Amino acid sequence: MTAGHAAAAGARGAGGASRTGSGEARPLLNRRLAEFGTTIFAEMSALATRTGAINLGQGFPDTDGPEEVREAAVRALRDGRGNQYPPGPGVPELRAAVAAHQLRFHGLTYDPDTEVLVTAGATEAIAASLLGLVEPGDEVIALEPYYDSYAASIAMAGGTRVPVTLRPTTEGPGTGRTYRLDLDELRDAVTDRTRLILLNTPHNPTGTVLRRDELAAIAELCVERDLLAVTDEVYEHLVYEGEHLPLAGFPGMRERTVTISSSGKTFSFTGWKVGWVTAAPPLVTAVRSAKQYLTFVSAGPFQYAVAEALALPDAYYTGLRDDLRAKRDLLAHGLGQAGFGVFSAPGTYFITTDIRPLGATDGTAFCLALPERCGVVAVPTQVFYDHAAEGAPYVRFAFCKRREVLEEAVKRLRDAPPA
Ligand SMILES: *Cc1c(COP(=O)(O)O)cnc(C)c1O
């Protein structure tokens, strides 16, 4: 077995081990990452491929974004723009476009030269923020269920994650249920060691969008306890009811918030991995300190294309939202007909369902059996929790797929034999 194979085996949780000088077996994978196996998305997508099932697990669109944006990338490549290392903070065109976007949609002013940093997707922005701002032993509060890279990034930074649980509003089956943040619980989670709150709204996996009063309370708490905030806003344009409000726009937050977004979800090019950070200069400097030794730079020609994409007229953004809202409605209706309890999904790519009306209680077992039962893949919400029991009966479905794919999935789910 080569070192590479052994490392891969260890990363899969297969117990790869090496011999230390003293002859004792020691796990290859270090302690910081030992608890993280393969991401659930890779696992469920592999299951979808193996069984030929419709993949409503991983949140990626099955059609590409605007043709003119794709053409802009081709043009940049052909014209030799970005084929060599672009500037560390990102190409000036994209930094200017990000600043213009923050002003146009959110009324937030950022200096493209000192307050914008281009990253390899939101994923690198999150990792670099934590690596740059968190001291080993610092506590990081994240709303659970949380996006799966958060726990690993906090761990790589040596931080301690402190989950605060979003809870369903009412128990039992029925549509219109949603998730709410318990502000008292959030306040109680803050200690003298809390460094920052890692916030995600619109929220994956629940589809919840934090309300103005909730964000105002979070902002007050950050100011009162002198906390930083890192906000993951990759679904900022995918809000179907209500509105997206950046935390950075609340009183006292401009100077203490690292705002993160990405082109993946907004322009349906998740493979390009062009993301960005907007924040006050000292925060951008801290994030860049880590980022420069992760990827240094990435996606040169795509940065130029995303700069053009950000300047698309409002009709693009509303068109994307209207299209996804209709798809959400189609899937929500179908899931209801198939007997699931369906949560409202005011934002993101995702609908959360309660499987108890179907007579099932364990989302993981349910999702593992679903491809065989009816040829559909979904993700158990349980995997996004530290307190796994909280998420046991919930399953997440993605609706960022073509209409005919959603219609076929709904038909299969309706016709499925009992769980
Ligand atoms: C998809 C997603 C990301 C990753 O964004 P990239 O730009 O692809 O790295 C980050 N956070 C959340 C909540 C996501 O759903």
XYZ file of C-alpha atoms and ligand atoms in Angstrom:
434
model
C 0.000 0.000 0.000
C 1.405 3.385 -0.973
C 1.295 6.310 1.418
C -1.364 7.846 -0.802
C -3.577 4.780 -0.612
C -3.108 4.519 3.126
C -4.013 8.171 3.561
C -7.110 7.676 1.435
C -8.103 4.639 3.496
C -7.649 6.649 6.673
C -9.699 9.501 5.258
C -12.525 7.063 4.597
C -12.471 6.061 8.231
C -11.155 2.627 7.277
C -8.632 2.789 10.085
C -5.482 3.355 8.039
C -2.480 3.319 10.353
C 1.258 3.755 10.200
C 4.049 2.565 12.457
C 5.776 5.098 14.620
C 9.451 4.735 15.447
C 8.578 2.864 18.616
C 6.491 0.372 16.647
C 3.126 1.532 18.000
C 0.263 1.824 15.549
C -0.821 5.400 15.103
C -3.748 6.510 12.919
C -2.603 8.205 9.734
C -5.318 10.813 9.774
C -4.643 13.436 12.412
C -6.878 13.978 15.419
C -8.340 17.236 14.099
C -9.924 15.481 11.134
C -10.450 11.985 12.513
C -14.154 12.489 13.145
C -14.859 13.524 9.551
C -15.329 10.792 6.988
C -16.185 11.287 3.335
C -18.679 14.123 2.904
C -22.252 12.915 2.738
C -22.629 14.502 -0.704
C -19.941 12.345 -2.251
C -21.466 9.279 -0.601
C -25.027 9.956 -1.715
C -24.004 11.048 -5.219
C -22.042 7.793 -5.589
C -25.152 5.923 -4.480
C -27.187 7.809 -7.088
C -24.695 6.898 -9.819
C -24.531 3.258 -8.745
C -28.304 2.797 -8.663
C -29.194 5.109 -11.555
C -31.452 7.058 -9.184
C -32.511 10.692 -9.600
C -30.142 12.722 -7.437
C -32.022 15.240 -5.315
C -29.273 14.911 -2.718
C -26.429 17.226 -3.624
C -27.367 20.851 -4.324
C -26.047 21.506 -7.796
C -28.117 22.615 -10.809
C -28.437 20.159 -13.702
C -28.289 22.952 -16.265
C -25.528 25.536 -16.641
C -25.915 29.247 -16.024
C -26.310 32.016 -18.650
C -24.756 31.423 -22.059
C -23.245 34.920 -22.146
C -21.407 34.228 -18.901
C -20.040 30.961 -20.269
C -18.962 32.839 -23.399
C -17.267 35.482 -21.241
C -15.142 32.727 -19.701
C -14.229 31.379 -23.148
C -13.311 34.893 -24.292
C -11.102 35.454 -21.251
C -9.345 32.137 -21.850
C -8.784 32.894 -25.557
C -7.659 36.462 -24.874
C -5.128 35.216 -22.348
C -6.736 36.937 -19.384
C -6.234 35.006 -16.171
C -4.303 32.088 -17.667
C -1.347 32.934 -15.443
C -1.518 33.613 -11.692
C -4.013 36.428 -11.191
C -3.359 39.011 -8.419
C -3.601 37.532 -4.896
C -6.702 39.501 -3.853
C -8.449 38.708 -7.177
C -8.551 40.469 -10.554
C -9.458 44.187 -10.227
C -12.496 43.766 -12.535
C -14.037 41.175 -10.209
C -13.234 43.067 -7.010
C -14.905 46.156 -8.487
C -17.908 44.068 -9.561
C -18.257 42.526 -6.088
C -18.164 45.963 -4.458
C -20.739 47.254 -6.980
C -22.951 44.227 -6.253
C -22.865 44.830 -2.491
C -23.925 48.428 -3.064
C -26.562 47.642 -5.687
C -28.347 44.886 -3.784
C -27.600 45.615 -0.146
C -26.604 49.279 0.092
C -23.240 48.279 1.563
C -20.115 50.183 0.524
C -16.780 48.355 0.239
C -13.474 49.525 -1.179
C -12.529 47.088 -3.987
C -8.819 47.476 -3.184
C -8.800 46.934 0.582
C -12.152 45.372 1.464
C -12.737 42.674 -1.154
C -10.941 39.329 -1.441
C -11.611 36.741 -4.153
C -11.449 33.109 -2.988
C -11.741 29.571 -4.351
C -15.484 29.457 -3.707
C -17.227 30.211 -0.460
C -15.674 27.027 0.907
C -12.170 28.487 0.890
C -13.485 31.810 2.207
C -15.005 30.007 5.209
C -11.875 27.951 5.856
C -9.542 30.943 5.468
C -11.724 33.098 7.742
C -11.563 30.515 10.492
C -7.852 29.809 9.980
C -7.106 33.529 10.008
C -9.303 34.578 12.925
C -9.568 31.637 15.313
C -6.942 30.823 17.927
C -6.719 27.191 19.090
C -9.195 26.827 21.952
C -11.464 29.631 20.752
C -15.138 28.746 20.578
C -17.077 29.175 17.364
C -20.857 29.226 17.450
C -22.671 27.770 14.432
C -26.361 27.191 13.893
C -27.123 23.507 13.684
C -27.982 21.784 11.392
C -25.005 23.287 9.563
C -23.305 23.023 6.188
C -20.823 20.189 6.419
C -17.631 22.144 5.784
C -18.134 24.270 8.924
C -17.261 21.598 11.457
C -14.170 20.515 9.525
C -12.975 24.101 9.009
C -13.442 24.942 12.694
C -11.505 21.790 13.568
C -8.665 22.575 11.147
C -8.374 25.999 12.788
C -8.125 24.304 16.195
C -11.378 25.902 17.334
C -14.142 24.327 19.381
C -17.532 24.299 17.737
C -20.551 25.240 19.798
C -23.761 24.315 18.007
C -26.980 26.230 18.627
C -29.922 24.230 17.339
C -32.554 25.592 14.972
C -35.823 23.918 15.913
C -39.002 23.156 13.974
C -41.759 25.563 14.968
C -44.429 22.984 15.701
C -44.265 19.265 16.250
C -46.016 16.717 14.124
C -46.801 16.525 10.438
C -48.219 19.277 8.263
C -47.039 21.888 5.782
C -45.970 25.408 6.639
C -43.617 24.295 9.387
C -40.393 26.175 9.565
C -37.246 26.439 11.709
C -36.637 29.110 14.299
C -33.600 30.290 16.193
C -33.965 30.364 19.974
C -32.268 33.670 20.810
C -31.987 32.845 24.509
C -30.168 29.660 23.656
C -27.825 31.633 21.399
C -27.122 34.150 24.179
C -26.465 31.325 26.641
C -23.994 29.726 24.228
C -21.666 32.744 24.372
C -18.784 32.401 26.830
C -15.568 34.312 27.479
C -13.889 32.047 24.935
C -16.358 32.715 22.110
C -14.476 34.246 19.193
C -17.104 34.383 16.496
C -20.520 33.407 15.260
C -20.560 31.558 11.951
C -23.913 32.363 10.437
C -25.609 31.047 7.317
C -28.692 32.720 5.897
C -30.540 31.761 3.711
C -29.871 28.538 5.537
C -28.718 25.210 4.144
C -30.031 22.561 4.870
C -33.300 23.854 6.353
C -34.296 26.424 3.670
C -34.932 28.977 6.427
C -34.212 32.688 6.019
C -33.379 34.569 9.215
C -35.771 37.444 9.869
C -34.844 41.050 10.518
C -35.602 40.813 14.256
C -33.451 37.695 14.607
C -30.535 39.301 12.788
C -30.907 42.471 14.850
C -30.696 40.405 18.035
C -27.623 38.545 16.761
C -25.987 41.876 15.895
C -26.722 43.257 19.365
C -25.225 40.163 20.934
C -22.066 40.442 18.806
C -21.601 44.082 19.791
C -22.385 43.475 23.481
C -20.012 40.499 23.795
C -17.439 41.835 21.317
C -17.746 38.915 18.897
C -16.832 38.679 15.246
C -19.303 37.310 12.711
C -18.596 35.268 9.603
C -21.666 35.087 7.386
C -22.201 32.572 4.604
C -24.614 34.231 2.173
C -24.209 32.042 -0.910
C -28.009 31.875 -1.299
C -28.470 35.649 -1.015
C -30.369 35.795 -4.325
C -32.444 32.672 -3.739
C -35.120 34.058 -1.430
C -38.702 33.296 -2.483
C -40.585 34.911 0.395
C -39.289 37.680 2.619
C -35.869 39.236 2.080
C -32.192 38.569 2.556
C -30.499 41.009 4.909
C -26.708 40.897 5.326
C -25.704 40.965 8.991
C -22.986 43.487 8.056
C -25.739 46.078 7.489
C -26.870 46.070 11.144
C -25.603 48.662 13.641
C -22.072 47.961 14.829
C -21.559 45.048 12.429
C -19.771 46.672 9.471
C -16.429 46.523 11.315
C -16.832 43.045 12.808
C -18.383 40.976 10.012
C -16.728 38.898 7.310
C -19.393 38.570 4.609
C -18.965 35.595 2.297
C -20.680 34.813 -0.975
C -20.005 32.985 -4.198
C -20.926 32.777 -7.862
C -21.772 29.076 -7.723
C -25.402 29.272 -6.605
C -26.192 32.721 -8.018
C -25.041 31.921 -11.558
C -25.398 28.130 -11.676
C -21.710 27.461 -12.256
C -20.853 25.513 -9.114
C -17.759 24.012 -10.744
C -16.036 27.345 -11.253
C -15.455 27.929 -7.552
C -15.294 31.696 -7.609
C -16.197 33.143 -4.224
C -15.456 36.303 -2.301
C -15.166 38.013 1.046
C -16.193 41.581 1.816
C -15.088 43.037 5.151
C -13.208 45.884 6.823
C -9.478 45.999 5.917
C -8.103 44.335 9.103
C -10.505 41.407 8.666
C -9.707 41.015 4.971
C -6.013 41.053 5.852
C -6.528 38.271 8.406
C -8.479 36.128 5.942
C -5.946 36.767 3.175
C -3.103 35.720 5.491
C -4.557 32.203 5.519
C -5.907 32.211 1.950
C -2.538 33.035 0.377
C -1.150 29.734 1.668
C -4.191 27.625 0.829
C -4.732 28.174 -2.901
C -2.892 31.521 -3.269
C -5.117 32.194 -6.318
C -7.574 30.268 -8.470
C -9.932 30.294 -11.455
C -8.210 33.167 -13.343
C -10.333 33.329 -16.540
C -13.521 32.561 -14.589
C -12.948 35.600 -12.410
C -13.398 37.822 -15.480
C -16.576 35.979 -16.445
C -18.044 36.323 -12.961
C -17.254 40.053 -13.023
C -19.516 40.287 -16.088
C -22.144 38.025 -14.511
C -22.464 40.215 -11.413
C -23.365 43.149 -13.650
C -26.273 41.302 -15.321
C -29.535 43.286 -15.224
C -32.119 42.765 -12.478
C -34.154 40.628 -14.882
C -31.529 37.889 -14.599
C -31.707 37.780 -10.818
C -35.513 37.875 -10.653
C -35.722 35.282 -13.455
C -33.486 32.882 -11.544
C -35.540 33.362 -8.404
C -38.891 32.935 -10.152
C -37.709 29.795 -11.919
C -36.486 28.239 -8.673
C -39.614 29.294 -6.793
C -41.749 27.429 -9.342
C -39.519 24.369 -8.999
C -39.750 24.542 -5.234
C -43.547 24.678 -5.475
C -43.604 21.703 -7.828
C -41.453 19.575 -5.522
C -43.166 20.726 -2.308
C -46.559 19.855 -3.735
C -45.349 16.448 -4.934
C -43.682 15.613 -1.627
C -46.913 16.499 0.150
C -48.865 14.208 -2.189
C -46.333 11.455 -1.524
C -47.121 11.717 2.186
C -44.132 13.654 3.538
C -44.512 16.432 6.062
C -43.217 19.426 4.112
C -41.475 22.407 5.698
C -41.821 25.809 4.101
C -38.664 26.750 2.193
C -38.455 30.530 1.832
C -34.865 30.291 0.550
C -32.029 28.142 -0.883
C -32.152 25.063 -3.126
C -33.689 22.819 -0.471
C -36.897 21.523 1.051
C -36.805 19.775 4.411
C -39.335 17.019 4.985
C -40.561 15.071 8.001
C -40.742 11.338 7.265
C -42.823 10.404 10.302
C -46.149 10.756 8.435
C -44.783 7.947 6.220
C -44.277 5.745 9.268
C -40.475 6.155 9.264
C -38.342 7.720 12.009
C -34.693 7.351 10.959
C -33.732 9.631 8.074
C -30.404 7.920 7.451
C -31.948 4.457 7.052
C -34.725 6.031 4.972
C -32.255 7.719 2.577
C -30.073 4.625 2.238
C -33.144 2.579 1.249
C -34.798 5.229 -0.951
C -32.813 4.573 -4.190
C -33.781 0.883 -4.124
C -37.363 1.634 -3.124
C -38.114 4.175 -5.810
C -34.995 5.482 -7.574
C -34.581 8.811 -5.771
C -31.652 10.069 -3.689
C -32.096 12.527 -0.802
C -29.904 13.532 2.147
C -30.656 12.781 5.812
C -30.644 16.058 7.733
C -29.198 14.159 10.694
C -25.695 14.358 9.219
C -25.709 18.154 9.642
C -26.101 17.951 13.429
C -23.880 17.387 16.442
C -27.037 16.438 18.319
C -27.990 13.831 15.718
C -31.210 12.864 17.504
C -32.570 16.366 16.820
C -32.413 15.737 13.094
C -33.381 12.067 12.985
C -36.796 12.212 11.247
C -35.883 14.854 8.649
C -34.761 14.469 5.045
C -33.567 17.149 2.618
C -34.487 17.291 -1.079
C -32.876 19.649 -3.638
C -35.123 21.309 -6.228
C -32.432 22.990 -8.388
C -33.121 20.494 -11.177
C -34.946 20.515 -14.514
C -38.753 20.416 -14.327
C -39.006 17.031 -16.004
C -36.512 15.586 -13.523
C -38.535 16.927 -10.585
C -41.773 15.634 -12.120
C -40.303 12.150 -12.580
C -38.917 12.175 -9.012
C -42.310 13.182 -7.644
C -43.999 10.406 -9.638
C -41.525 7.842 -8.277
C -41.974 9.043 -4.698
C -45.787 8.944 -5.001
C -45.696 5.416 -6.443
C -43.103 4.094 -3.963
C -43.939 1.021 -1.877
C -44.359 1.777 1.871
C -41.188 2.656 3.818
C -22.808 25.398 -1.739
C -22.501 26.026 -0.429
C -21.221 26.524 -0.151
C -20.060 26.319 -1.079
O -19.893 27.336 -1.971
P -18.722 27.254 -3.066
O -18.700 28.604 -3.629
O -19.111 26.186 -4.038
O -17.485 26.888 -2.341
C -21.005 27.171 1.047
N -22.004 27.305 1.944
C -23.236 26.823 1.730
C -24.282 26.998 2.762
C -23.519 26.152 0.543
O -24.726 25.621 0.358
